[in-house]
Each structure stands twice: as C-alpha cells, then as structure tokens.
Coordinates of N, CA and C in Angstrom, one line a residue:
X1 N 26.4 -5.2 13.5 CA 26.2 -4.1 12.6 C 24.7 -4.0 12.2
X2 N 24.2 -2.8 12.3 CA 22.8 -2.6 12.0 C 22.7 -2.0 10.6
X3 N 21.9 -2.6 9.7 CA 21.7 -2.0 8.4 C 20.5 -1.1 8.3
X4 N 20.6 -0.1 7.5 CA 19.5 0.8 7.3 C 18.4 0.2 6.5
X5 N 17.2 0.5 6.8 CA 16.1 -0.1 6.0 C 16.1 0.4 4.6
X6 N 15.7 -0.5 3.7 CA 15.6 -0.2 2.3 C 14.5 0.9 2.1
X7 N 14.8 2.1 1.6 CA 13.8 3.1 1.5 C 12.7 2.8 0.4
X8 N 12.9 1.8 -0.4 CA 12.0 1.4 -1.4 C 11.3 0.1 -1.2
X9 N 11.4 -0.4 0.0 CA 10.9 -1.8 0.3 C 9.4 -1.9 0.3
X10 N 8.7 -1.0 0.9 CA 7.2 -1.0 1.0 C 6.6 -0.1 0.0
X11 N 5.9 -0.7 -1.0 CA 5.3 0.0 -2.1 C 3.8 0.1 -2.0
X12 N 3.3 1.4 -2.1 CA 1.9 1.6 -2.2 C 1.5 2.0 -3.6
X13 N 0.4 1.4 -4.1 CA -0.1 1.8 -5.4 C -1.6 2.1 -5.3
X14 N -2.0 3.2 -5.8 CA -3.4 3.6 -5.9 C -3.8 3.6 -7.3
X15 N -4.8 2.9 -7.6 CA -5.4 2.8 -9.0 C -6.8 3.3 -8.9
X16 N -7.3 3.8 -10.1 CA -8.7 4.2 -10.3 C -9.1 3.8 -11.7
X17 N -10.2 3.1 -11.8 CA -10.6 2.5 -13.1 C -9.5 1.7 -13.7
X18 N -8.6 1.0 -12.9 CA -7.6 0.1 -13.3 C -6.3 0.9 -13.8
X19 N -6.3 2.2 -13.6 CA -5.1 2.9 -14.0 C -4.3 3.5 -12.8
X20 N -3.0 3.4 -12.9 CA -2.2 3.9 -11.7 C -2.4 5.4 -11.6
X21 N -2.7 5.8 -10.3 CA -2.9 7.3 -10.0 C -1.7 7.8 -9.2
X22 N -1.3 7.0 -8.2 CA -0.2 7.4 -7.3 C 0.6 6.2 -6.8
X23 N 1.9 6.4 -6.7 CA 2.8 5.4 -6.1 C 3.5 6.1 -4.9
X24 N 3.9 5.2 -4.0 CA 4.8 5.7 -2.9 C 5.6 4.5 -2.4
X25 N 6.8 4.8 -2.0 CA 7.7 3.8 -1.4 C 8.3 4.3 -0.1
X26 N 8.3 3.3 0.9 CA 8.8 3.7 2.2 C 9.7 2.5 2.8
X27 N 10.6 2.9 3.6 CA 11.5 1.9 4.2 C 10.9 1.2 5.5
X28 N 9.9 1.9 6.0 CA 9.2 1.4 7.2 C 7.8 0.8 6.9
X29 N 7.6 -0.4 7.4 CA 6.3 -1.0 7.2 C 5.2 -0.2 7.9
X30 N 5.5 0.2 9.1 CA 4.6 1.0 9.9 C 4.2 2.3 9.2
X31 N 5.2 3.0 8.7 CA 4.9 4.2 7.9 C 4.0 3.9 6.7
X32 N 4.4 2.9 6.0 CA 3.6 2.5 4.8 C 2.2 2.1 5.1
X33 N 2.0 1.5 6.2 CA 0.6 1.1 6.6 C -0.2 2.4 7.0
X34 N 0.5 3.3 7.7 CA -0.2 4.6 8.0 C -0.6 5.3 6.7
X35 N 0.3 5.3 5.7 CA 0.0 5.9 4.4 C -1.2 5.2 3.7
X36 N -1.1 3.9 3.8 CA -2.2 3.0 3.2 C -3.5 3.4 3.7
X37 N -3.7 3.6 5.1 CA -5.0 4.0 5.6 C -5.3 5.4 5.2
X38 N -4.3 6.3 5.2 CA -4.6 7.7 4.8 C -5.1 7.8 3.3
X39 N -4.4 7.0 2.4 CA -4.8 7.0 1.0 C -6.2 6.5 0.8
X40 N -6.6 5.5 1.6 CA -8.0 5.0 1.5 C -9.0 6.2 1.9
X41 N -8.7 6.9 3.0 CA -9.5 8.0 3.4 C -9.6 9.2 2.4
X42 N -8.4 9.4 1.8 CA -8.3 10.6 0.9 C -8.8 10.3 -0.5
X43 N -8.6 9.0 -1.0 CA -8.9 8.7 -2.4 C -9.9 7.6 -2.6
X44 N -10.4 7.1 -1.5 CA -11.3 5.9 -1.6 C -12.6 6.2 -2.4
X45 N -12.9 7.4 -2.7 CA -14.1 7.8 -3.4 C -13.9 7.9 -4.9
X46 N -12.6 7.7 -5.4 CA -12.4 7.7 -6.8 C -13.1 6.5 -7.5
X47 N -13.4 6.6 -8.7 CA -14.1 5.5 -9.4 C -13.2 4.2 -9.4
X48 N -13.8 3.1 -8.9 CA -13.1 1.8 -8.8 C -11.8 1.9 -8.2
X49 N -11.7 2.7 -7.1 CA -10.4 2.9 -6.4 C -9.9 1.6 -5.8
X50 N -8.6 1.4 -5.8 CA -7.9 0.3 -5.2 C -6.6 0.7 -4.7
X51 N -6.2 0.3 -3.4 CA -4.9 0.6 -2.8 C -4.3 -0.7 -2.4
X52 N -3.0 -0.9 -2.9 CA -2.3 -2.1 -2.5 C -1.0 -1.8 -1.8
X53 N -0.6 -2.6 -0.9 CA 0.7 -2.5 -0.2 C 1.5 -3.7 -0.4
X54 N 2.6 -3.6 -1.0 CA 3.5 -4.7 -1.4 C 4.9 -4.6 -0.7
X55 N 5.4 -5.7 -0.2 CA 6.8 -5.8 0.2 C 7.6 -6.1 -1.0
X56 N 8.3 -5.2 -1.5 CA 9.1 -5.3 -2.7 C 10.3 -6.3 -2.5
X57 N 10.7 -6.5 -1.3 CA 11.8 -7.5 -1.0 C 11.3 -9.0 -1.2
X58 N 10.1 -9.2 -0.8 CA 9.6 -10.6 -0.8 C 8.6 -10.8 -2.0
X59 N 8.1 -9.7 -2.5 CA 7.0 -9.8 -3.6 C 5.7 -10.0 -3.0
X60 N 5.5 -10.1 -1.7 CA 4.2 -10.4 -1.1 C 3.3 -9.2 -1.0
X61 N 2.1 -9.3 -1.4 CA 1.1 -8.3 -1.2 C 0.7 -8.3 0.3
X62 N 0.9 -7.3 1.0 CA 0.7 -7.3 2.5 C -0.8 -6.8 2.8
X63 N -1.3 -6.0 1.9 CA -2.7 -5.5 2.2 C -3.3 -5.0 0.9
X64 N -4.6 -5.0 0.8 CA -5.3 -4.4 -0.3 C -6.6 -3.9 0.1
X65 N -7.1 -2.8 -0.5 CA -8.4 -2.2 -0.2 C -9.0 -1.8 -1.6
X66 N -10.2 -2.1 -1.8 CA -11.0 -3.0 -0.9 C -10.6 -4.4 -1.0
X67 N -10.8 -5.2 0.0 CA -10.3 -6.6 0.1 C -11.4 -7.4 -0.6
X68 N -11.1 -7.9 -1.8 CA -12.1 -8.7 -2.5 C -12.0 -10.2 -2.4
X69 N -11.2 -10.6 -1.3 CA -11.0 -12.0 -1.1 C -12.0 -12.4 0.0
X70 N -13.0 -13.3 -0.3 CA -14.0 -13.6 0.7 C -13.3 -14.3 1.9
X71 N -13.7 -13.9 3.1 CA -13.3 -14.6 4.3 C -11.9 -14.2 4.8
X72 N -11.2 -13.3 4.1 CA -9.9 -12.8 4.5 C -10.1 -11.4 5.0
X73 N -9.5 -11.2 6.2 CA -9.6 -9.9 6.9 C -8.4 -9.1 6.5
X74 N -8.5 -7.8 6.3 CA -7.4 -6.9 5.9 C -6.3 -7.0 7.0
X75 N -5.1 -6.7 6.7 CA -4.0 -6.7 7.6 C -4.1 -5.9 8.8
X76 N -3.2 -5.9 9.7 CA -3.3 -5.2 11.0 C -3.4 -3.7 10.7
X77 N -4.1 -3.0 11.7 CA -4.1 -1.6 11.6 C -5.5 -1.2 11.6

C-alpha cells in the first residue's frame, strides 16, 4: 500500500529583518526546493532576507539562504 505524501511536510519560511514574511508547505521535497530557489530570486533583496527549508516530520533544517555556516555548502539544487 502506498501512502500519500504529507502536504505539510516541507516548510519554507521567508524572513526579513528577523520577521516572518511568507510561509509555505509542500508534500514534495523536490517542489519545496524549487520554491526555495524561486523565493531567493524573488525576495533575496529584502533587508536581512533569510529563507529556510525544514522537514517538519524530522525537524531537520534541510537548507538555508544565506548559508552562514562556514565550510558548509548549501543543499542540492
């Protein structure tokens, strides 16, 4: 039996100056990563913009922009 993906598993958060500006949730990691890249292009010029991608099932942060961790390369894509 195949289960349907959780439509709220992959969470994107866009903040500017530390305040939430936009949220989105997707059931597909591939779709969420596409949106992640798009949000960077569309909103990356906001003051102190930051975009994070989190797997809500595991609590793991999958990607972040800008990546402020020295020596760590952003996730695939």
